[in-house]
Amino acid sequence: MGHYFEVMSVPTLSKTSVTLDRLLLLCEIAEHGGIMAAAQGQATRQSQMSRQMSSLEEALGVSLLNRDQKPHQLSPHGVKIEQVIRNFSKEFETN
């Protein structure tokens, strides 16, 4: 277990790159099964949502989406972050 933390790098985050809105978009993508469906559900353009996710990925230093398959699905990092955001949201709503 100690080896995992030794090789893991921690990115420097930009204050403007990681926003709650962008994190919630990740949850929308997971819920709708892809960027296109999530964009339609949010009444926004797919390209705009894709740029938001790219900015978030760059800020976090990890890939959140598996763009090799259509529709784009969450990567393992994306799944973990989406679970954290959903748990945070549930906790926030109950308090």
PDB file of C-alpha atoms in Angstrom, residues 10-79:
ATOM      1  CA  VAL A  10      -0.081  15.516  -6.603  1.00  0.00           C
ATOM      2  CA  PRO A  11      -0.840  18.176  -9.222  1.00  0.00           C
ATOM      3  CA  THR A  12      -0.834  21.872  -8.477  1.00  0.00           C
ATOM      4  CA  LEU A  13      -4.433  22.967  -8.862  1.00  0.00           C
ATOM      5  CA  SER A  14      -5.562  26.184 -10.461  1.00  0.00           C
ATOM      6  CA  LYS A  15      -8.347  27.878  -8.533  1.00  0.00           C
ATOM      7  CA  THR A  16     -10.326  28.476 -11.716  1.00  0.00           C
ATOM      8  CA  SER A  17      -9.924  24.969 -13.165  1.00  0.00           C
ATOM      9  CA  VAL A  18     -11.578  22.855 -10.472  1.00  0.00           C
ATOM     10  CA  THR A  19     -15.065  24.112  -9.790  1.00  0.00           C
ATOM     11  CA  LEU A  20     -18.094  22.494  -8.248  1.00  0.00           C
ATOM     12  CA  ASP A  21     -19.935  23.020 -11.537  1.00  0.00           C
ATOM     13  CA  ARG A  22     -17.303  21.046 -13.436  1.00  0.00           C
ATOM     14  CA  LEU A  23     -17.312  18.282 -10.856  1.00  0.00           C
ATOM     15  CA  LEU A  24     -21.099  18.073 -11.050  1.00  0.00           C
ATOM     16  CA  LEU A  25     -20.862  17.861 -14.849  1.00  0.00           C
ATOM     17  CA  LEU A  26     -18.805  14.721 -14.349  1.00  0.00           C
ATOM     18  CA  CYS A  27     -21.708  13.276 -12.348  1.00  0.00           C
ATOM     19  CA  GLU A  28     -24.124  14.261 -15.125  1.00  0.00           C
ATOM     20  CA  ILE A  29     -21.976  12.472 -17.705  1.00  0.00           C
ATOM     21  CA  ALA A  30     -21.979   9.343 -15.553  1.00  0.00           C
ATOM     22  CA  GLU A  31     -25.725   9.550 -14.949  1.00  0.00           C
ATOM     23  CA  HIS A  32     -26.618  10.074 -18.613  1.00  0.00           C
ATOM     24  CA  GLY A  33     -24.077   7.584 -19.965  1.00  0.00           C
ATOM     25  CA  GLY A  34     -21.938   9.984 -21.972  1.00  0.00           C
ATOM     26  CA  ILE A  35     -21.149  13.571 -22.881  1.00  0.00           C
ATOM     27  CA  MET A  36     -23.702  13.862 -25.694  1.00  0.00           C
ATOM     28  CA  ALA A  37     -26.634  12.691 -23.559  1.00  0.00           C
ATOM     29  CA  ALA A  38     -25.486  14.811 -20.612  1.00  0.00           C
ATOM     30  CA  ALA A  39     -25.184  17.886 -22.839  1.00  0.00           C
ATOM     31  CA  GLN A  40     -28.718  17.337 -24.134  1.00  0.00           C
ATOM     32  CA  GLY A  41     -29.943  16.965 -20.548  1.00  0.00           C
ATOM     33  CA  GLN A  42     -28.228  20.216 -19.582  1.00  0.00           C
ATOM     34  CA  ALA A  43     -29.356  22.027 -22.763  1.00  0.00           C
ATOM     35  CA  THR A  44     -25.761  22.846 -23.629  1.00  0.00           C
ATOM     36  CA  ARG A  45     -23.412  22.021 -26.476  1.00  0.00           C
ATOM     37  CA  GLN A  46     -21.435  18.810 -26.441  1.00  0.00           C
ATOM     38  CA  SER A  47     -18.262  20.697 -27.406  1.00  0.00           C
ATOM     39  CA  GLN A  48     -18.652  23.074 -24.461  1.00  0.00           C
ATOM     40  CA  MET A  49     -19.116  20.194 -22.006  1.00  0.00           C
ATOM     41  CA  SER A  50     -16.138  18.373 -23.516  1.00  0.00           C
ATOM     42  CA  ARG A  51     -13.954  21.488 -23.037  1.00  0.00           C
ATOM     43  CA  GLN A  52     -15.095  21.758 -19.422  1.00  0.00           C
ATOM     44  CA  MET A  53     -14.095  18.134 -18.811  1.00  0.00           C
ATOM     45  CA  SER A  54     -10.746  18.631 -20.560  1.00  0.00           C
ATOM     46  CA  SER A  55     -10.013  21.629 -18.313  1.00  0.00           C
ATOM     47  CA  LEU A  56     -10.935  19.605 -15.244  1.00  0.00           C
ATOM     48  CA  GLU A  57      -8.745  16.700 -16.369  1.00  0.00           C
ATOM     49  CA  GLU A  58      -5.819  19.040 -16.946  1.00  0.00           C
ATOM     50  CA  ALA A  59      -6.255  20.631 -13.522  1.00  0.00           C
ATOM     51  CA  LEU A  60      -6.461  17.271 -11.754  1.00  0.00           C
ATOM     52  CA  GLY A  61      -3.710  15.686 -13.837  1.00  0.00           C
ATOM     53  CA  VAL A  62      -5.752  12.551 -14.607  1.00  0.00           C
ATOM     54  CA  SER A  63      -8.014  11.321 -17.381  1.00  0.00           C
ATOM     55  CA  LEU A  64     -11.643  11.331 -16.252  1.00  0.00           C
ATOM     56  CA  LEU A  65     -13.159   9.988 -19.452  1.00  0.00           C
ATOM     57  CA  ASN A  66     -12.321   7.068 -21.677  1.00  0.00           C
ATOM     58  CA  ARG A  67     -12.485   8.769 -25.053  1.00  0.00           C
ATOM     59  CA  ASP A  68     -11.523   5.583 -26.933  1.00  0.00           C
ATOM     60  CA  GLN A  69     -15.065   4.274 -26.734  1.00  0.00           C
ATOM     61  CA  LYS A  70     -18.363   5.793 -27.782  1.00  0.00           C
ATOM     62  CA  PRO A  71     -20.215   7.031 -25.892  1.00  0.00           C
ATOM     63  CA  HIS A  72     -17.432   8.294 -23.656  1.00  0.00           C
ATOM     64  CA  GLN A  73     -17.500   6.493 -20.332  1.00  0.00           C
ATOM     65  CA  LEU A  74     -15.810   7.436 -17.074  1.00  0.00           C
ATOM     66  CA  SER A  75     -12.252   6.231 -16.616  1.00  0.00           C
ATOM     67  CA  PRO A  76     -11.308   4.520 -13.337  1.00  0.00           C
ATOM     68  CA  HIS A  77     -10.216   7.943 -11.984  1.00  0.00           C
ATOM     69  CA  GLY A  78     -13.488   9.453 -13.186  1.00  0.00           C
ATOM     70  CA  VAL A  79     -15.486   6.760 -11.400  1.00  0.00           C
TER      71      VAL A  79
END
